[in-house]
PDB file of C-alpha atoms in Angstrom:
ATOM      1  CA  UNK A  14    -128.115  -5.180  28.967  1.00  0.00           C
ATOM      2  CA  UNK A  15    -128.777  -8.825  28.273  1.00  0.00           C
ATOM      3  CA  UNK A  16    -127.690  -8.369  24.638  1.00  0.00           C
ATOM      4  CA  UNK A  17    -124.560  -6.567  25.798  1.00  0.00           C
ATOM      5  CA  UNK A  18    -123.728  -9.410  28.199  1.00  0.00           C
ATOM      6  CA  UNK A  19    -124.309 -11.960  25.498  1.00  0.00           C
ATOM      7  CA  UNK A  20    -121.963 -10.081  23.162  1.00  0.00           C
ATOM      8  CA  UNK A  21    -119.332  -9.844  25.870  1.00  0.00           C
ATOM      9  CA  UNK A  22    -119.579 -13.553  26.631  1.00  0.00           C
ATOM     10  CA  UNK A  23    -119.361 -14.294  22.930  1.00  0.00           C
ATOM     11  CA  UNK A  24    -116.213 -12.196  22.603  1.00  0.00           C
ATOM     12  CA  UNK A  25    -114.655 -13.907  25.631  1.00  0.00           C
ATOM     13  CA  UNK A  26    -115.511 -17.347  24.251  1.00  0.00           C
ATOM     14  CA  UNK A  27    -114.018 -16.445  20.872  1.00  0.00           C
ATOM     15  CA  UNK A  28    -110.840 -15.173  22.536  1.00  0.00           C
ATOM     16  CA  UNK A  29    -110.519 -18.337  24.651  1.00  0.00           C
ATOM     17  CA  UNK A  30    -110.990 -20.557  21.596  1.00  0.00           C
ATOM     18  CA  UNK A  31    -108.446 -18.544  19.607  1.00  0.00           C
ATOM     19  CA  UNK A  32    -105.930 -18.790  22.454  1.00  0.00           C
ATOM     20  CA  UNK A  33    -106.558 -22.536  22.738  1.00  0.00           C
ATOM     21  CA  UNK A  34    -105.985 -22.909  19.002  1.00  0.00           C
ATOM     22  CA  UNK A  35    -102.646 -21.103  19.255  1.00  0.00           C
ATOM     23  CA  UNK A  36    -101.565 -23.319  22.149  1.00  0.00           C
ATOM     24  CA  UNK A  37    -102.804 -26.455  20.346  1.00  0.00           C
ATOM     25  CA  UNK A  38    -100.473 -25.673  17.480  1.00  0.00           C
ATOM     26  CA  UNK A  39     -97.443 -25.165  19.741  1.00  0.00           C
ATOM     27  CA  UNK A  40     -95.470 -28.370  20.235  1.00  0.00           C
ATOM     28  CA  UNK A  41     -92.880 -29.676  22.639  1.00  0.00           C
ATOM     29  CA  UNK A  42     -91.604 -32.703  20.731  1.00  0.00           C
ATOM     30  CA  UNK A  43     -90.372 -35.427  23.085  1.00  0.00           C
ATOM     31  CA  UNK A  44     -86.961 -36.964  22.291  1.00  0.00           C
ATOM     32  CA  UNK A  45     -85.332 -39.908  24.090  1.00  0.00           C
ATOM     33  CA  UNK A  46     -81.634 -40.377  24.788  1.00  0.00           C
ATOM     34  CA  UNK A  47     -79.629 -42.984  26.736  1.00  0.00           C
ATOM     35  CA  UNK A  48     -76.653 -40.715  27.478  1.00  0.00           C
ATOM     36  CA  UNK A  49     -76.273 -38.076  30.182  1.00  0.00           C
ATOM     37  CA  UNK A  50     -77.391 -34.476  29.615  1.00  0.00           C
ATOM     38  CA  UNK A  51     -73.894 -33.194  28.886  1.00  0.00           C
ATOM     39  CA  UNK A  52     -73.109 -35.870  26.256  1.00  0.00           C
ATOM     40  CA  UNK A  53     -72.534 -34.440  22.737  1.00  0.00           C
ATOM     41  CA  UNK A  54     -75.604 -36.124  21.215  1.00  0.00           C
ATOM     42  CA  UNK A  55     -77.826 -34.591  23.902  1.00  0.00           C
ATOM     43  CA  UNK A  56     -76.291 -31.180  23.442  1.00  0.00           C
ATOM     44  CA  UNK A  57     -76.723 -31.419  19.663  1.00  0.00           C
ATOM     45  CA  UNK A  58     -80.456 -32.157  19.982  1.00  0.00           C
ATOM     46  CA  UNK A  59     -80.732 -29.253  22.446  1.00  0.00           C
ATOM     47  CA  UNK A  60     -79.068 -27.052  19.804  1.00  0.00           C
ATOM     48  CA  UNK A  61     -81.565 -28.399  17.254  1.00  0.00           C
ATOM     49  CA  UNK A  62     -84.389 -27.405  19.609  1.00  0.00           C
ATOM     50  CA  UNK A  63     -83.027 -23.853  19.819  1.00  0.00           C
ATOM     51  CA  UNK A  64     -82.792 -23.636  16.017  1.00  0.00           C
ATOM     52  CA  UNK A  65     -86.316 -25.021  15.609  1.00  0.00           C
ATOM     53  CA  UNK A  66     -87.703 -22.599  18.193  1.00  0.00           C
ATOM     54  CA  UNK A  67     -86.070 -19.651  16.417  1.00  0.00           C
ATOM     55  CA  UNK A  68     -87.404 -20.793  13.035  1.00  0.00           C
ATOM     56  CA  UNK A  69     -90.983 -21.210  14.319  1.00  0.00           C
ATOM     57  CA  UNK A  70     -91.161 -18.082  16.438  1.00  0.00           C
ATOM     58  CA  UNK A  71     -90.986 -20.091  19.654  1.00  0.00           C
ATOM     59  CA  UNK A  72     -93.872 -22.385  18.688  1.00  0.00           C
ATOM     60  CA  UNK A  73     -91.927 -25.646  18.412  1.00  0.00           C
ATOM     61  CA  UNK A  74     -89.314 -26.978  20.826  1.00  0.00           C
ATOM     62  CA  UNK A  75     -87.788 -30.348  21.737  1.00  0.00           C
ATOM     63  CA  UNK A  76     -87.893 -31.743  25.248  1.00  0.00           C
ATOM     64  CA  UNK A  77     -85.077 -34.233  25.830  1.00  0.00           C
ATOM     65  CA  UNK A  78     -85.444 -37.204  28.185  1.00  0.00           C
ATOM     66  CA  UNK A  79     -81.842 -38.205  28.946  1.00  0.00           C
ATOM     67  CA  UNK A  80     -80.170 -40.979  30.969  1.00  0.00           C
ATOM     68  CA  UNK A  81     -82.437 -43.728  29.575  1.00  0.00           C
ATOM     69  CA  UNK A  82     -85.347 -42.236  31.534  1.00  0.00           C
ATOM     70  CA  UNK A  83     -87.803 -43.514  28.890  1.00  0.00           C
ATOM     71  CA  UNK A  84     -86.115 -46.904  28.513  1.00  0.00           C
ATOM     72  CA  UNK A  85     -83.335 -48.580  26.533  1.00  0.00           C
ATOM     73  CA  UNK A  86     -82.527 -47.794  22.902  1.00  0.00           C
ATOM     74  CA  UNK A  87     -84.679 -50.779  21.835  1.00  0.00           C
ATOM     75  CA  UNK A  88     -87.585 -49.605  24.025  1.00  0.00           C
ATOM     76  CA  UNK A  89     -87.526 -46.058  22.714  1.00  0.00           C
ATOM     77  CA  UNK A  90     -87.231 -47.114  19.065  1.00  0.00           C
ATOM     78  CA  UNK A  91     -90.433 -49.142  19.558  1.00  0.00           C
ATOM     79  CA  UNK A  92     -92.161 -46.144  21.185  1.00  0.00           C
ATOM     80  CA  UNK A  93     -91.261 -43.933  18.223  1.00  0.00           C
ATOM     81  CA  UNK A  94     -92.483 -46.594  15.782  1.00  0.00           C
ATOM     82  CA  UNK A  95     -96.006 -46.596  17.276  1.00  0.00           C
ATOM     83  CA  UNK A  96     -96.137 -42.823  17.751  1.00  0.00           C
ATOM     84  CA  UNK A  97     -95.969 -42.887  21.557  1.00  0.00           C
ATOM     85  CA  UNK A  98     -92.772 -40.802  21.323  1.00  0.00           C
ATOM     86  CA  UNK A  99     -91.886 -38.137  18.756  1.00  0.00           C
ATOM     87  CA  UNK A 100     -88.186 -38.811  18.227  1.00  0.00           C
ATOM     88  CA  UNK A 101     -85.121 -40.657  19.458  1.00  0.00           C
ATOM     89  CA  UNK A 102     -81.335 -40.612  19.068  1.00  0.00           C
ATOM     90  CA  UNK A 103     -79.781 -44.072  19.020  1.00  0.00           C
ATOM     91  CA  UNK A 104     -76.916 -45.993  17.462  1.00  0.00           C
ATOM     92  CA  UNK A 105     -77.808 -46.919  13.896  1.00  0.00           C
ATOM     93  CA  UNK A 106     -76.998 -50.509  14.966  1.00  0.00           C
ATOM     94  CA  UNK A 107     -80.431 -50.491  16.647  1.00  0.00           C
ATOM     95  CA  UNK A 108     -81.977 -50.532  13.167  1.00  0.00           C
ATOM     96  CA  UNK A 109     -79.854 -53.251  11.548  1.00  0.00           C
ATOM     97  CA  UNK A 110     -82.681 -55.780  11.780  1.00  0.00           C
ATOM     98  CA  UNK A 111     -85.387 -53.508  10.325  1.00  0.00           C
ATOM     99  CA  UNK A 112     -83.642 -51.067   7.946  1.00  0.00           C
ATOM    100  CA  UNK A 113     -81.254 -52.999   5.633  1.00  0.00           C
ATOM    101  CA  UNK A 114     -79.458 -49.851   4.431  1.00  0.00           C
ATOM    102  CA  UNK A 115     -78.522 -48.964   8.033  1.00  0.00           C
ATOM    103  CA  UNK A 116     -76.100 -51.928   8.108  1.00  0.00           C
ATOM    104  CA  UNK A 117     -73.859 -50.481   5.401  1.00  0.00           C
ATOM    105  CA  UNK A 118     -72.095 -47.729   7.454  1.00  0.00           C
ATOM    106  CA  UNK A 119     -71.234 -50.404  10.038  1.00  0.00           C
ATOM    107  CA  UNK A 120     -69.317 -52.638   7.632  1.00  0.00           C
ATOM    108  CA  UNK A 121     -65.724 -53.201   8.788  1.00  0.00           C
ATOM    109  CA  UNK A 122     -62.986 -50.984   7.326  1.00  0.00           C
ATOM    110  CA  UNK A 123     -65.451 -49.402   4.899  1.00  0.00           C
ATOM    111  CA  UNK A 124     -64.283 -45.863   5.666  1.00  0.00           C
ATOM    112  CA  UNK A 125     -60.648 -44.955   5.063  1.00  0.00           C
ATOM    113  CA  UNK A 126     -60.705 -42.273   7.752  1.00  0.00           C
ATOM    114  CA  UNK A 127     -63.055 -39.781   9.433  1.00  0.00           C
ATOM    115  CA  UNK A 128     -62.881 -37.395   6.453  1.00  0.00           C
ATOM    116  CA  UNK A 129     -64.123 -40.196   4.188  1.00  0.00           C
ATOM    117  CA  UNK A 130     -66.950 -40.883   6.659  1.00  0.00           C
ATOM    118  CA  UNK A 131     -67.976 -37.216   6.723  1.00  0.00           C
ATOM    119  CA  UNK A 132     -67.836 -36.799   2.963  1.00  0.00           C
ATOM    120  CA  UNK A 133     -70.240 -39.697   2.465  1.00  0.00           C
ATOM    121  CA  UNK A 134     -72.468 -39.834   5.552  1.00  0.00           C
ATOM    122  CA  UNK A 135     -73.028 -36.074   5.752  1.00  0.00           C
ATOM    123  CA  UNK A 136     -73.699 -35.914   2.007  1.00  0.00           C
ATOM    124  CA  UNK A 137     -76.046 -37.466  -0.608  1.00  0.00           C
ATOM    125  CA  UNK A 138     -75.099 -41.067   0.295  1.00  0.00           C
ATOM    126  CA  UNK A 139     -76.013 -40.467   3.931  1.00  0.00           C
ATOM    127  CA  UNK A 140     -79.276 -38.823   2.853  1.00  0.00           C
ATOM    128  CA  UNK A 141     -80.082 -41.915   0.780  1.00  0.00           C
ATOM    129  CA  UNK A 142     -79.602 -44.123   3.854  1.00  0.00           C
ATOM    130  CA  UNK A 143     -81.710 -41.795   6.007  1.00  0.00           C
ATOM    131  CA  UNK A 144     -84.517 -41.880   3.413  1.00  0.00           C
ATOM    132  CA  UNK A 145     -84.623 -45.689   3.650  1.00  0.00           C
ATOM    133  CA  UNK A 146     -85.886 -45.464   7.243  1.00  0.00           C
ATOM    134  CA  UNK A 147     -89.316 -44.294   6.063  1.00  0.00           C
ATOM    135  CA  UNK A 148     -90.362 -47.750   4.847  1.00  0.00           C
ATOM    136  CA  UNK A 149     -89.901 -49.010   8.416  1.00  0.00           C
ATOM    137  CA  UNK A 150     -92.034 -46.235   9.938  1.00  0.00           C
ATOM    138  CA  UNK A 151     -89.367 -43.653  10.777  1.00  0.00           C
ATOM    139  CA  UNK A 152     -88.195 -40.352   9.328  1.00  0.00           C
ATOM    140  CA  UNK A 153     -84.401 -40.243   9.304  1.00  0.00           C
ATOM    141  CA  UNK A 154     -83.386 -36.676  10.195  1.00  0.00           C
ATOM    142  CA  UNK A 155     -79.600 -36.797  10.460  1.00  0.00           C
ATOM    143  CA  UNK A 156     -76.580 -38.864  11.446  1.00  0.00           C
ATOM    144  CA  UNK A 157     -73.896 -38.045  13.993  1.00  0.00           C
ATOM    145  CA  UNK A 158     -70.454 -39.633  13.940  1.00  0.00           C
ATOM    146  CA  UNK A 159     -69.436 -41.643  17.000  1.00  0.00           C
ATOM    147  CA  UNK A 160     -65.755 -42.050  16.334  1.00  0.00           C
ATOM    148  CA  UNK A 161     -63.914 -45.156  15.266  1.00  0.00           C
ATOM    149  CA  UNK A 162     -64.142 -48.339  17.301  1.00  0.00           C
ATOM    150  CA  UNK A 163     -60.752 -49.930  18.008  1.00  0.00           C
ATOM    151  CA  UNK A 164     -59.471 -52.978  19.884  1.00  0.00           C
ATOM    152  CA  UNK A 165     -58.000 -52.737  23.394  1.00  0.00           C
ATOM    153  CA  UNK A 166     -56.259 -55.532  25.268  1.00  0.00           C
ATOM    154  CA  UNK A 167     -53.258 -56.254  27.464  1.00  0.00           C
ATOM    155  CA  UNK A 168     -51.019 -56.463  24.381  1.00  0.00           C
ATOM    156  CA  UNK A 169     -50.591 -54.485  21.156  1.00  0.00           C
ATOM    157  CA  UNK A 170     -52.697 -55.454  18.130  1.00  0.00           C
ATOM    158  CA  UNK A 171     -50.923 -54.634  14.888  1.00  0.00           C
ATOM    159  CA  UNK A 172     -51.786 -57.507  12.551  1.00  0.00           C
ATOM    160  CA  UNK A 173     -54.530 -60.079  12.021  1.00  0.00           C
ATOM    161  CA  UNK A 174     -52.183 -62.660  13.551  1.00  0.00           C
ATOM    162  CA  UNK A 175     -52.234 -60.700  16.835  1.00  0.00           C
ATOM    163  CA  UNK A 176     -55.998 -61.279  17.069  1.00  0.00           C
ATOM    164  CA  UNK A 177     -55.844 -65.065  16.829  1.00  0.00           C
ATOM    165  CA  UNK A 178     -57.641 -66.787  19.697  1.00  0.00           C
ATOM    166  CA  UNK A 179     -58.411 -63.634  21.714  1.00  0.00           C
ATOM    167  CA  UNK A 180     -61.718 -63.721  23.621  1.00  0.00           C
ATOM    168  CA  UNK A 181     -63.084 -60.358  22.526  1.00  0.00           C
ATOM    169  CA  UNK A 182     -66.272 -58.804  23.822  1.00  0.00           C
ATOM    170  CA  UNK A 183     -68.748 -57.755  21.133  1.00  0.00           C
ATOM    171  CA  UNK A 184     -72.196 -56.221  21.032  1.00  0.00           C
ATOM    172  CA  UNK A 185     -74.899 -58.876  20.590  1.00  0.00           C
ATOM    173  CA  UNK A 186     -75.029 -58.373  16.811  1.00  0.00           C
ATOM    174  CA  UNK A 187     -74.597 -60.778  13.902  1.00  0.00           C
ATOM    175  CA  UNK A 188     -72.439 -58.221  12.131  1.00  0.00           C
ATOM    176  CA  UNK A 189     -70.057 -57.737  15.066  1.00  0.00           C
ATOM    177  CA  UNK A 190     -69.799 -61.488  15.658  1.00  0.00           C
ATOM    178  CA  UNK A 191     -68.933 -61.988  11.980  1.00  0.00           C
ATOM    179  CA  UNK A 192     -66.437 -59.096  12.021  1.00  0.00           C
ATOM    180  CA  UNK A 193     -64.503 -60.423  15.028  1.00  0.00           C
ATOM    181  CA  UNK A 194     -64.607 -64.022  13.788  1.00  0.00           C
ATOM    182  CA  UNK A 195     -63.110 -62.926  10.450  1.00  0.00           C
ATOM    183  CA  UNK A 196     -60.151 -61.465  12.366  1.00  0.00           C
ATOM    184  CA  UNK A 197     -59.491 -64.852  13.960  1.00  0.00           C
ATOM    185  CA  UNK A 198     -60.654 -63.867  17.458  1.00  0.00           C
ATOM    186  CA  UNK A 199     -63.390 -65.526  19.507  1.00  0.00           C
ATOM    187  CA  UNK A 200     -66.409 -63.197  19.794  1.00  0.00           C
ATOM    188  CA  UNK A 201     -67.933 -63.016  23.270  1.00  0.00           C
ATOM    189  CA  UNK A 202     -71.306 -61.225  23.277  1.00  0.00           C
ATOM    190  CA  UNK A 203     -71.737 -59.550  26.655  1.00  0.00           C
ATOM    191  CA  UNK A 204     -73.678 -56.603  28.162  1.00  0.00           C
ATOM    192  CA  UNK A 205     -71.501 -53.483  28.188  1.00  0.00           C
ATOM    193  CA  UNK A 206     -71.873 -53.085  31.956  1.00  0.00           C
ATOM    194  CA  UNK A 207     -70.094 -56.432  32.542  1.00  0.00           C
ATOM    195  CA  UNK A 208     -67.042 -55.773  30.368  1.00  0.00           C
ATOM    196  CA  UNK A 209     -64.816 -54.191  33.037  1.00  0.00           C
ATOM    197  CA  UNK A 210     -65.172 -57.224  35.321  1.00  0.00           C
ATOM    198  CA  UNK A 211     -64.712 -59.575  32.368  1.00  0.00           C
ATOM    199  CA  UNK A 212     -61.405 -57.913  31.465  1.00  0.00           C
ATOM    200  CA  UNK A 213     -60.209 -57.806  35.076  1.00  0.00           C
ATOM    201  CA  UNK A 214     -60.939 -61.460  35.784  1.00  0.00           C
ATOM    202  CA  UNK A 215     -59.578 -62.780  32.484  1.00  0.00           C
ATOM    203  CA  UNK A 216     -62.972 -63.927  31.248  1.00  0.00           C
ATOM    204  CA  UNK A 217     -62.194 -61.558  28.355  1.00  0.00           C
ATOM    205  CA  UNK A 218     -58.862 -60.876  26.681  1.00  0.00           C
ATOM    206  CA  UNK A 219     -59.984 -57.787  24.832  1.00  0.00           C
ATOM    207  CA  UNK A 220     -62.843 -55.478  23.926  1.00  0.00           C
ATOM    208  CA  UNK A 221     -63.444 -52.765  21.328  1.00  0.00           C
ATOM    209  CA  UNK A 222     -64.922 -49.284  21.436  1.00  0.00           C
ATOM    210  CA  UNK A 223     -64.177 -45.608  20.848  1.00  0.00           C
ATOM    211  CA  UNK A 224     -61.966 -43.411  23.037  1.00  0.00           C
ATOM    212  CA  UNK A 225     -64.765 -41.734  25.065  1.00  0.00           C
ATOM    213  CA  UNK A 226     -66.266 -45.106  26.049  1.00  0.00           C
ATOM    214  CA  UNK A 227     -62.811 -46.563  26.828  1.00  0.00           C
ATOM    215  CA  UNK A 228     -62.146 -43.616  29.127  1.00  0.00           C
ATOM    216  CA  UNK A 229     -65.606 -43.254  30.691  1.00  0.00           C
ATOM    217  CA  UNK A 230     -65.732 -46.919  31.770  1.00  0.00           C
ATOM    218  CA  UNK A 231     -62.086 -47.007  32.941  1.00  0.00           C
ATOM    219  CA  UNK A 232     -61.510 -50.075  30.764  1.00  0.00           C
ATOM    220  CA  UNK A 233     -57.939 -48.815  30.314  1.00  0.00           C
ATOM    221  CA  UNK A 234     -57.242 -50.015  33.867  1.00  0.00           C
ATOM    222  CA  UNK A 235     -57.911 -53.629  32.822  1.00  0.00           C
ATOM    223  CA  UNK A 236     -56.848 -53.502  29.153  1.00  0.00           C
ATOM    224  CA  UNK A 237     -54.156 -50.823  28.972  1.00  0.00           C
ATOM    225  CA  UNK A 238     -53.121 -51.097  25.304  1.00  0.00           C
ATOM    226  CA  UNK A 239     -55.428 -49.319  22.851  1.00  0.00           C
ATOM    227  CA  UNK A 240     -54.654 -50.257  19.245  1.00  0.00           C
ATOM    228  CA  UNK A 241     -56.168 -47.900  16.673  1.00  0.00           C
ATOM    229  CA  UNK A 242     -57.577 -50.577  14.374  1.00  0.00           C
ATOM    230  CA  UNK A 243     -60.457 -48.184  13.603  1.00  0.00           C
ATOM    231  CA  UNK A 244     -62.399 -51.155  12.257  1.00  0.00           C
ATOM    232  CA  UNK A 245     -65.916 -49.693  12.460  1.00  0.00           C
ATOM    233  CA  UNK A 246     -67.424 -46.178  12.346  1.00  0.00           C
ATOM    234  CA  UNK A 247     -71.077 -46.955  13.104  1.00  0.00           C
ATOM    235  CA  UNK A 248     -72.951 -43.629  13.185  1.00  0.00           C
ATOM    236  CA  UNK A 249     -75.620 -42.429  15.556  1.00  0.00           C
ATOM    237  CA  UNK A 250     -78.983 -41.611  13.968  1.00  0.00           C
ATOM    238  CA  UNK A 251     -81.780 -39.203  14.918  1.00  0.00           C
ATOM    239  CA  UNK A 252     -85.224 -40.362  13.778  1.00  0.00           C
ATOM    240  CA  UNK A 253     -88.782 -39.013  13.993  1.00  0.00           C
ATOM    241  CA  UNK A 254     -92.003 -41.035  14.233  1.00  0.00           C
ATOM    242  CA  UNK A 255     -93.624 -41.296  10.791  1.00  0.00           C
ATOM    243  CA  UNK A 256     -97.044 -41.624  12.445  1.00  0.00           C
ATOM    244  CA  UNK A 257     -96.618 -38.187  14.017  1.00  0.00           C
ATOM    245  CA  UNK A 258     -94.672 -36.722  11.082  1.00  0.00           C
ATOM    246  CA  UNK A 259     -97.569 -37.356   8.695  1.00  0.00           C
ATOM    247  CA  UNK A 260     -99.845 -35.172  10.865  1.00  0.00           C
ATOM    248  CA  UNK A 261     -97.526 -32.144  10.618  1.00  0.00           C
ATOM    249  CA  UNK A 262     -97.830 -29.413   7.964  1.00  0.00           C
ATOM    250  CA  UNK A 263     -95.112 -29.324   5.290  1.00  0.00           C
ATOM    251  CA  UNK A 264     -93.654 -26.072   6.656  1.00  0.00           C
ATOM    252  CA  UNK A 265     -93.176 -27.647  10.083  1.00  0.00           C
ATOM    253  CA  UNK A 266     -91.588 -30.755   8.585  1.00  0.00           C
ATOM    254  CA  UNK A 267     -89.161 -28.578   6.633  1.00  0.00           C
ATOM    255  CA  UNK A 268     -88.248 -26.600   9.763  1.00  0.00           C
ATOM    256  CA  UNK A 269     -87.528 -29.815  11.691  1.00  0.00           C
ATOM    257  CA  UNK A 270     -85.346 -31.218   8.900  1.00  0.00           C
ATOM    258  CA  UNK A 271     -83.405 -27.962   8.605  1.00  0.00           C
ATOM    259  CA  UNK A 272     -82.819 -27.704  12.372  1.00  0.00           C
ATOM    260  CA  UNK A 273     -81.582 -31.317  12.471  1.00  0.00           C
ATOM    261  CA  UNK A 274     -79.081 -30.692   9.651  1.00  0.00           C
ATOM    262  CA  UNK A 275     -77.877 -27.509  11.379  1.00  0.00           C
ATOM    263  CA  UNK A 276     -77.121 -29.499  14.531  1.00  0.00           C
ATOM    264  CA  UNK A 277     -74.555 -31.718  12.748  1.00  0.00           C
ATOM    265  CA  UNK A 278     -71.576 -29.289  12.486  1.00  0.00           C
ATOM    266  CA  UNK A 279     -72.280 -28.163  16.056  1.00  0.00           C
ATOM    267  CA  UNK A 280     -72.163 -31.803  17.181  1.00  0.00           C
ATOM    268  CA  UNK A 281     -68.934 -32.533  15.270  1.00  0.00           C
ATOM    269  CA  UNK A 282     -67.084 -29.828  17.230  1.00  0.00           C
ATOM    270  CA  UNK A 283     -68.354 -31.215  20.537  1.00  0.00           C
ATOM    271  CA  UNK A 284     -67.466 -34.793  19.574  1.00  0.00           C
ATOM    272  CA  UNK A 285     -63.949 -33.909  18.409  1.00  0.00           C
ATOM    273  CA  UNK A 286     -63.268 -32.220  21.745  1.00  0.00           C
ATOM    274  CA  UNK A 287     -64.730 -35.178  23.631  1.00  0.00           C
ATOM    275  CA  UNK A 288     -62.441 -37.596  21.762  1.00  0.00           C
ATOM    276  CA  UNK A 289     -59.358 -35.414  22.323  1.00  0.00           C
ATOM    277  CA  UNK A 290     -60.062 -35.113  26.039  1.00  0.00           C
ATOM    278  CA  UNK A 291     -60.748 -38.854  26.399  1.00  0.00           C
ATOM    279  CA  UNK A 292     -57.532 -39.856  24.633  1.00  0.00           C
ATOM    280  CA  UNK A 293     -55.498 -37.504  26.839  1.00  0.00           C
ATOM    281  CA  UNK A 294     -57.205 -38.887  29.942  1.00  0.00           C
ATOM    282  CA  UNK A 295     -56.473 -42.557  29.167  1.00  0.00           C
ATOM    283  CA  UNK A 296     -52.833 -41.812  28.378  1.00  0.00           C
ATOM    284  CA  UNK A 297     -52.577 -39.952  31.677  1.00  0.00           C
ATOM    285  CA  UNK A 298     -54.187 -43.001  33.308  1.00  0.00           C
ATOM    286  CA  UNK A 299     -51.418 -45.267  31.987  1.00  0.00           C
ATOM    287  CA  UNK A 300     -52.789 -46.523  28.661  1.00  0.00           C
ATOM    288  CA  UNK A 301     -50.425 -47.152  25.760  1.00  0.00           C
ATOM    289  CA  UNK A 302     -51.593 -46.217  22.251  1.00  0.00           C
ATOM    290  CA  UNK A 303     -50.713 -48.154  19.093  1.00  0.00           C
ATOM    291  CA  UNK A 304     -51.219 -45.552  16.347  1.00  0.00           C
ATOM    292  CA  UNK A 305     -53.274 -46.302  13.226  1.00  0.00           C
ATOM    293  CA  UNK A 306     -50.115 -45.855  11.134  1.00  0.00           C
ATOM    294  CA  UNK A 307     -48.616 -48.914  12.869  1.00  0.00           C
ATOM    295  CA  UNK A 308     -51.598 -51.167  12.086  1.00  0.00           C
ATOM    296  CA  UNK A 309     -51.536 -53.508   9.062  1.00  0.00           C
ATOM    297  CA  UNK A 310     -54.807 -52.114   7.712  1.00  0.00           C
ATOM    298  CA  UNK A 311     -54.437 -53.883   4.354  1.00  0.00           C
ATOM    299  CA  UNK A 312     -54.264 -57.272   6.079  1.00  0.00           C
ATOM    300  CA  UNK A 313     -57.393 -56.543   8.108  1.00  0.00           C
ATOM    301  CA  UNK A 314     -59.323 -55.321   5.059  1.00  0.00           C
ATOM    302  CA  UNK A 315     -58.531 -58.519   3.160  1.00  0.00           C
ATOM    303  CA  UNK A 316     -60.006 -60.796   5.841  1.00  0.00           C
ATOM    304  CA  UNK A 317     -63.069 -58.566   6.299  1.00  0.00           C
ATOM    305  CA  UNK A 318     -64.131 -58.298   2.632  1.00  0.00           C
ATOM    306  CA  UNK A 319     -66.259 -61.503   2.888  1.00  0.00           C
ATOM    307  CA  UNK A 320     -68.206 -59.801   5.701  1.00  0.00           C
ATOM    308  CA  UNK A 321     -69.203 -57.068   3.241  1.00  0.00           C
ATOM    309  CA  UNK A 322     -70.574 -59.722   0.881  1.00  0.00           C
ATOM    310  CA  UNK A 323     -72.431 -61.438   3.708  1.00  0.00           C
ATOM    311  CA  UNK A 324     -74.388 -58.313   4.703  1.00  0.00           C
ATOM    312  CA  UNK A 325     -74.614 -56.352   1.432  1.00  0.00           C
ATOM    313  CA  UNK A 326     -76.817 -58.997  -0.160  1.00  0.00           C
ATOM    314  CA  UNK A 327     -78.849 -57.060  -2.748  1.00  0.00           C
ATOM    315  CA  UNK A 328     -77.782 -55.100  -5.846  1.00  0.00           C
ATOM    316  CA  UNK A 329     -78.976 -51.907  -4.127  1.00  0.00           C
ATOM    317  CA  UNK A 330     -76.876 -52.515  -1.010  1.00  0.00           C
ATOM    318  CA  UNK A 331     -73.838 -53.497  -3.082  1.00  0.00           C
ATOM    319  CA  UNK A 332     -74.236 -50.255  -5.069  1.00  0.00           C
ATOM    320  CA  UNK A 333     -74.363 -48.296  -1.806  1.00  0.00           C
ATOM    321  CA  UNK A 334     -71.095 -49.916  -0.686  1.00  0.00           C
ATOM    322  CA  UNK A 335     -69.505 -49.061  -4.038  1.00  0.00           C
ATOM    323  CA  UNK A 336     -70.677 -45.433  -3.786  1.00  0.00           C
ATOM    324  CA  UNK A 337     -68.871 -45.140  -0.456  1.00  0.00           C
ATOM    325  CA  UNK A 338     -65.741 -46.941  -1.606  1.00  0.00           C
ATOM    326  CA  UNK A 339     -65.498 -44.763  -4.728  1.00  0.00           C
ATOM    327  CA  UNK A 340     -65.941 -41.463  -2.880  1.00  0.00           C
ATOM    328  CA  UNK A 341     -62.771 -39.374  -2.987  1.00  0.00           C
TER     329      UNK A 341
END
């Protein structure tokens, strides 16, 4: 009887250990996000989670912490760097100071249009930029477009001359300050939350952003003329912690990379709809649109070329710029 009990206990212990091993291998990767749950980037990472779960038989999933619940973009990038967080989706501008290649897609007037952006950033050139994140302690999984940033003010902006002297809000970034200065405007770094009041009170003459942000913040009430300068197409980037990545088996790494890539076309559809809806909403709200075809793009490109030289400072970065420019 005693031997039988011992055998039974041994079998139970073995079963418990086996079950624990199975559960130990299952992962809910934690991903941070500053936007709301229904924002396209959030929905794309949720789609990635579904693809990853299907590929791993339900073993791996991604748990998204939206609405800045784990901190600002800067905070969450630092958490991913030290391995306290598995992954994060942020603007690639968050990496300008630590990943030199990440600056290149933010250069002014680098992309001719959204098709040019997609051809390069969703292809081998984009993969080259993503690979450069590893040296800084991150695994670049994919990029998501975030539309073109354009200038909005109380008056139309069609030429460089129209920008002269305007107090224009910029992100606190050396690149954005240089970009706006090259246009002849006065850059005014300011937290995004204060822009509406700045425009209303006259502290600012203008600001710049994409259609969804222009609509979401109701900036069109204070600066009702949106001129499609399309000066920057800074992408979003989804990165994984290298510290955690290096502990994963190759098969799991491959499944994560594949799921991330599969989320891109899904995201593009969501983003296109978001942009269309936002543009319709601001027009309905009284905004006037100056179409890209009415902008003197050539004049803007000429004054911004020195900005390319200022930030593409190495032969490697210059070659990356040329790869993008030459893409047909």
